[in-house]
Every structure is written in structure tokens, then in C-alpha cells.
Amino acid sequence: MAPRANWKGFLRLSLVTCPVALYPATSESEKISFNQLNRTTGHRIKYLKVDADTGDEVPNEDIVKGYEVEKGQFIEVTKEELEEVALESTRTIEIDEFVDRSDIDPRYLIRPYYLRPDGKVGHDAFAVIRETIREMDKVAIGRVVLTSREHIIALEARDKGLIGTLLRYPYEVRDPAEYFDDIQDVKVTKDMLDLAKHIVNQKAGSFEPDKFEDHYETALVDLINQKRAGKVIRPKERPKGENVVDLMDALRKSVGGAAKEVAAQKKPAKAKKATAGQKEMLMSIAGKRPAKEAASKKPPGRSQRKSA
């Protein structure tokens, strides 16, 4: 089942309108997450909303938004007043213009969404807008209100739907001069550049996401499995950065190292041997157990907490 839509409304190009729904294109729910615990009791930590001065807990119905104009002085803004600021983009994505994909600076990209028709009507109008964007090889720029904020959204044709990427406003992008101005001007010789280019050519390939493994996530699974098995966790030696004395020598050695790395990648990789209990942990964390099987099994009781 597809996740619940983050937004529902209308997509409009001039007089062509269709109902659409916006869904998150990415998810981090598969990643391992931790709870904060009381070291003494092993119980989870609970957060309370309290008055900063009195320390008393404040119920949700008594909590309002406020903008601090001076230290300790706030202008209160109610939910009803915020709703009065409602813009047309709250319910409609109006396509304002079309631009080339190369015109959009990567710094302005926030996150992608899937845009599809909402319901059984409007598929014809949606297809017209989608195919126009595809045939013109353009990106459609509009606006949409998400999480009580208006965002710029860039729409691109993808398969039978649209990819909508939220964009930042200029005031949200920092000036690179603040970070780059004090970088020294270094003259790179042709020999150095030629060696570096040779390394690049040896490592050249196409971007295939399936080739990449989240090593930190794998290490977390291994850590949790070891603790479940009652093993003592010992710190590993951290890699030390080498002090490069001769840059040309380092480049020459890198050329040889890159060649060996490419040769090693061409060999079929051996299957990784799972540690004791790792398969069970991976199934539990990654949620790979079939839904029917998971539903038929009773949830396990609270396991006893183990410490390293």
C-alpha cells in the first residue's frame, strides 16, 4: 500500500486543471533509530512541555505560537490568524514558468516528491501537462504550501507521473564567499593534473545506487547483534591520515592503487558471512518479513536489557 499523501489539491497549467496528490519520494524509516533511556532503570525518557519560568507542565490546548521581537517579549499568533494567511498555493500548484534543468543550482534542491492524479478523474489533463513537460524537456516551476510554509516546487516528468522537488529561497542559501575566499591560490602543474586525470579515468563509471552500501548502518546492525549475544565491545583502531610530503609521489602511487582497485572490483564478490543472530536482527530492523507472517506472530515480550 502506498504511503498517505502529504498534500492533496490541484495542478494547473493556464486553464488546464486536474486533482493531484503529493507523496514523499524518499524514506528513512528503514534506518536504525535509537530511544533515549534512563541508564539506571532502563526505562524510556519522556519529554514534557513545561513553562520555562514556573516549571509547570502546560497542556497542548494552552500552547500558542509566538514571535520574539525583543528579549523576553513575544507577539502571540493564533492558529486562526495563521489560517487567514492561507495562499492559493495551499490548494493549487499553479505552474508559473518553465526552465531548463541545468538552470537550477543544486544548492536550491531540498527533497523530492511523487505527484500523481488524485482519484479516477483528471487523468487526461494530468497526462497533457506531463507529456508537455516531457516533450519540451523542461522543468515546470510552481508553488505549494507544505507544513504551513509556501515552497517553490520544480516538476519533471518521470514514467507515468511527475517528480516534484522542493526548492529553497535565495535567503536560505549561504554565500560561498564566506567559506572560499581564504582558500590559497595554488598553481597546479600539468604533470600533476595529468596524473589526477589518469586516476579519474581508471575509476570512471556510471552512477548505480545499488552498488553502494550504507557501511554505518551495517556496522550498527553488527554492534546490536554483538550486544544481544552478550559479547564485549572493544573499540577498533581508527584509521590515521597520512602526512603527504611529496604530492607527485602520492599521485603516482594512487595511479597504481586505482588500477588494483578496479581489478579487484571486476572479481565476483564473496557473500558476506552473517554473525550469529544477524539475520534475525536484519529481518526485524529492515522490516523484510512478509506482512501476513508478521501479523500472525504475536509481538515478543520486552527483552532484558544487556550492557557491554
Coordinates of C-alpha atoms in Angstrom, one line a residue, residues 16-207:
V16 CA -6.0 23.0 -17.7
T17 CA -6.6 21.7 -14.2
C18 CA -6.6 18.3 -12.5
P19 CA -6.7 17.0 -8.9
V20 CA -3.4 15.6 -7.7
A21 CA -1.7 14.1 -4.6
L22 CA 1.8 14.6 -3.4
Y23 CA 3.7 11.7 -1.9
P24 CA 7.2 11.6 -0.3
A25 CA 9.7 10.0 -2.8
T26 CA 12.2 9.0 -0.1
S27 CA 12.0 7.4 3.3
E28 CA 14.4 6.9 6.2
S29 CA 12.1 4.6 8.1
E30 CA 14.3 1.6 7.3
K31 CA 17.2 3.1 9.1
I32 CA 18.1 2.0 12.7
S33 CA 16.9 4.5 15.2
F34 CA 17.6 4.7 19.0
N35 CA 15.4 5.7 22.0
Q36 CA 16.8 7.6 25.0
L37 CA 16.8 5.5 28.2
N38 CA 17.4 6.1 31.9
R39 CA 20.7 4.3 32.5
T40 CA 19.6 3.3 36.0
T41 CA 16.1 1.8 35.3
G42 CA 16.3 1.1 31.5
H43 CA 13.0 3.0 31.0
R44 CA 12.5 5.3 28.1
I45 CA 12.8 9.0 28.6
K46 CA 9.6 11.1 28.2
Y47 CA 9.6 14.7 27.3
L48 CA 7.2 17.2 28.9
K49 CA 6.2 20.7 27.7
V50 CA 6.8 22.9 30.7
D51 CA 6.7 26.7 31.4
A52 CA 10.2 28.0 31.3
D53 CA 9.7 30.1 34.4
T54 CA 7.4 28.2 36.6
G55 CA 8.4 24.7 35.6
D56 CA 4.8 23.6 35.4
E57 CA 3.6 21.2 32.7
V58 CA 1.5 23.0 30.0
P59 CA -1.4 21.2 28.3
N60 CA -1.4 21.3 24.5
E61 CA -4.6 23.4 24.3
D62 CA -2.8 26.2 26.2
I63 CA 0.2 26.3 23.9
V64 CA 0.3 29.0 21.2
K65 CA 2.9 30.3 18.8
G66 CA 4.8 33.5 19.5
Y67 CA 7.4 35.5 17.7
E68 CA 10.2 37.1 19.9
V69 CA 10.5 40.8 19.0
E70 CA 12.8 41.6 21.9
K71 CA 14.5 39.5 24.6
G72 CA 11.6 38.0 26.6
Q73 CA 8.9 39.9 24.6
F74 CA 6.7 37.9 22.2
I75 CA 3.9 38.6 19.7
E76 CA 1.3 35.9 20.1
V77 CA -0.1 34.5 16.8
T78 CA -3.1 32.2 16.9
K79 CA -3.9 29.2 14.7
E80 CA -6.9 31.1 13.3
E81 CA -4.7 34.1 12.4
L82 CA -2.2 31.8 10.6
E83 CA -5.1 30.3 8.6
E84 CA -6.0 33.7 7.4
V85 CA -2.6 33.9 5.7
A86 CA -3.7 31.0 3.5
L87 CA -2.4 31.4 0.0
E88 CA -3.8 29.9 -3.3
S89 CA -0.9 27.5 -3.3
T90 CA -2.4 25.9 -0.2
R91 CA -4.8 24.1 -2.5
T92 CA -3.3 24.6 -6.0
I93 CA 0.0 24.2 -7.7
E94 CA 0.0 26.9 -10.4
I95 CA 2.7 26.4 -13.0
D96 CA 4.3 29.9 -13.3
E97 CA 7.1 29.2 -15.8
F98 CA 9.3 26.6 -17.5
V99 CA 13.1 26.4 -17.2
D100 CA 16.0 24.2 -18.2
R101 CA 17.1 21.6 -15.6
S102 CA 20.6 23.0 -15.9
D103 CA 19.4 26.4 -14.7
I104 CA 18.6 25.1 -11.2
D105 CA 21.6 25.3 -8.8
P106 CA 21.9 22.1 -6.8
R107 CA 22.1 24.1 -3.6
Y108 CA 18.5 25.0 -4.0
L109 CA 17.3 21.4 -4.1
I110 CA 15.6 20.2 -0.8
R111 CA 13.7 16.9 -1.3
P112 CA 11.7 15.0 -4.0
Y113 CA 8.1 14.0 -4.0
Y114 CA 5.9 11.9 -6.4
L115 CA 3.0 13.7 -7.9
R116 CA 0.1 11.7 -9.4
P117 CA -3.6 12.2 -10.2
D118 CA -5.9 12.0 -7.2
G119 CA -8.8 9.7 -7.8
K120 CA -10.3 8.5 -11.1
V121 CA -10.9 11.9 -12.7
G122 CA -8.3 14.3 -14.2
H123 CA -6.0 11.6 -15.7
D124 CA -6.4 13.2 -19.2
A125 CA -5.4 16.7 -18.1
F126 CA -2.6 15.3 -16.0
A127 CA -1.2 13.4 -19.0
V128 CA -1.4 16.6 -21.1
I129 CA 0.7 18.5 -18.6
R130 CA 3.1 15.6 -18.0
E131 CA 3.8 15.0 -21.7
T132 CA 4.2 18.7 -22.4
I133 CA 6.9 18.9 -19.8
R134 CA 8.5 15.8 -21.2
E135 CA 8.4 16.8 -24.9
M136 CA 9.7 20.3 -24.2
D137 CA 12.4 18.8 -22.0
K138 CA 11.7 21.5 -19.4
V139 CA 11.2 21.8 -15.6
A140 CA 7.9 23.4 -14.6
I141 CA 8.1 25.8 -11.7
G142 CA 5.2 26.4 -9.3
R143 CA 4.4 26.9 -5.6
V144 CA 2.9 24.7 -3.0
V145 CA 2.1 25.0 0.8
L146 CA 3.6 22.2 2.9
T147 CA 4.0 22.1 6.7
S148 CA 2.4 25.6 6.9
R149 CA 5.1 27.1 4.6
E150 CA 5.0 28.0 0.9
H151 CA 7.7 26.3 -1.1
I152 CA 8.9 26.6 -4.7
I153 CA 8.4 23.2 -6.5
A154 CA 10.1 22.0 -9.6
L155 CA 8.1 19.4 -11.6
E156 CA 9.7 16.9 -14.0
A157 CA 8.2 14.1 -16.0
R158 CA 9.1 10.6 -14.6
D159 CA 7.5 7.4 -16.1
K160 CA 3.7 7.9 -15.8
G161 CA 3.9 10.6 -13.1
L162 CA 5.8 13.7 -12.1
I163 CA 8.7 14.3 -9.7
G164 CA 8.2 17.4 -7.7
T165 CA 11.3 18.7 -6.0
L166 CA 11.0 21.4 -3.3
L167 CA 13.4 24.3 -3.8
R168 CA 15.0 26.8 -1.3
Y169 CA 14.5 30.5 -1.5
P170 CA 17.6 32.7 -2.1
Y171 CA 17.8 33.9 1.5
E172 CA 18.2 30.2 2.6
V173 CA 21.4 29.7 0.6
R174 CA 24.6 30.9 2.1
D175 CA 27.2 33.0 0.2
P176 CA 30.1 30.7 -0.8
A177 CA 32.5 33.7 -0.5
E178 CA 32.2 33.4 3.3
Y179 CA 33.9 29.9 3.1
F180 CA 36.0 30.1 -0.1
D181 CA 37.7 33.5 0.0
D182 CA 40.6 32.4 2.2
I183 CA 41.5 29.3 0.2
Q184 CA 45.0 29.8 -1.1
D185 CA 45.6 30.2 -4.9
V186 CA 47.7 27.2 -5.8
K187 CA 49.3 26.6 -9.2
V188 CA 48.6 23.0 -10.3
T189 CA 51.2 21.8 -12.8
K190 CA 50.3 19.9 -15.9
D191 CA 52.1 16.8 -14.7
M192 CA 50.0 16.7 -11.5
L193 CA 46.8 17.3 -13.5
D194 CA 47.6 14.6 -16.0
L195 CA 48.2 12.0 -13.2
A196 CA 45.0 13.1 -11.4
K197 CA 43.0 12.7 -14.7
H198 CA 44.5 9.3 -15.2
I199 CA 43.2 8.2 -11.7
V200 CA 39.8 9.6 -12.7
N201 CA 39.7 7.7 -15.9
Q202 CA 40.6 4.5 -14.1
K203 CA 37.7 5.0 -11.7
A204 CA 35.2 6.2 -14.3
G205 CA 31.8 4.5 -14.3
S206 CA 28.1 5.1 -14.3
F207 CA 26.0 6.0 -11.2

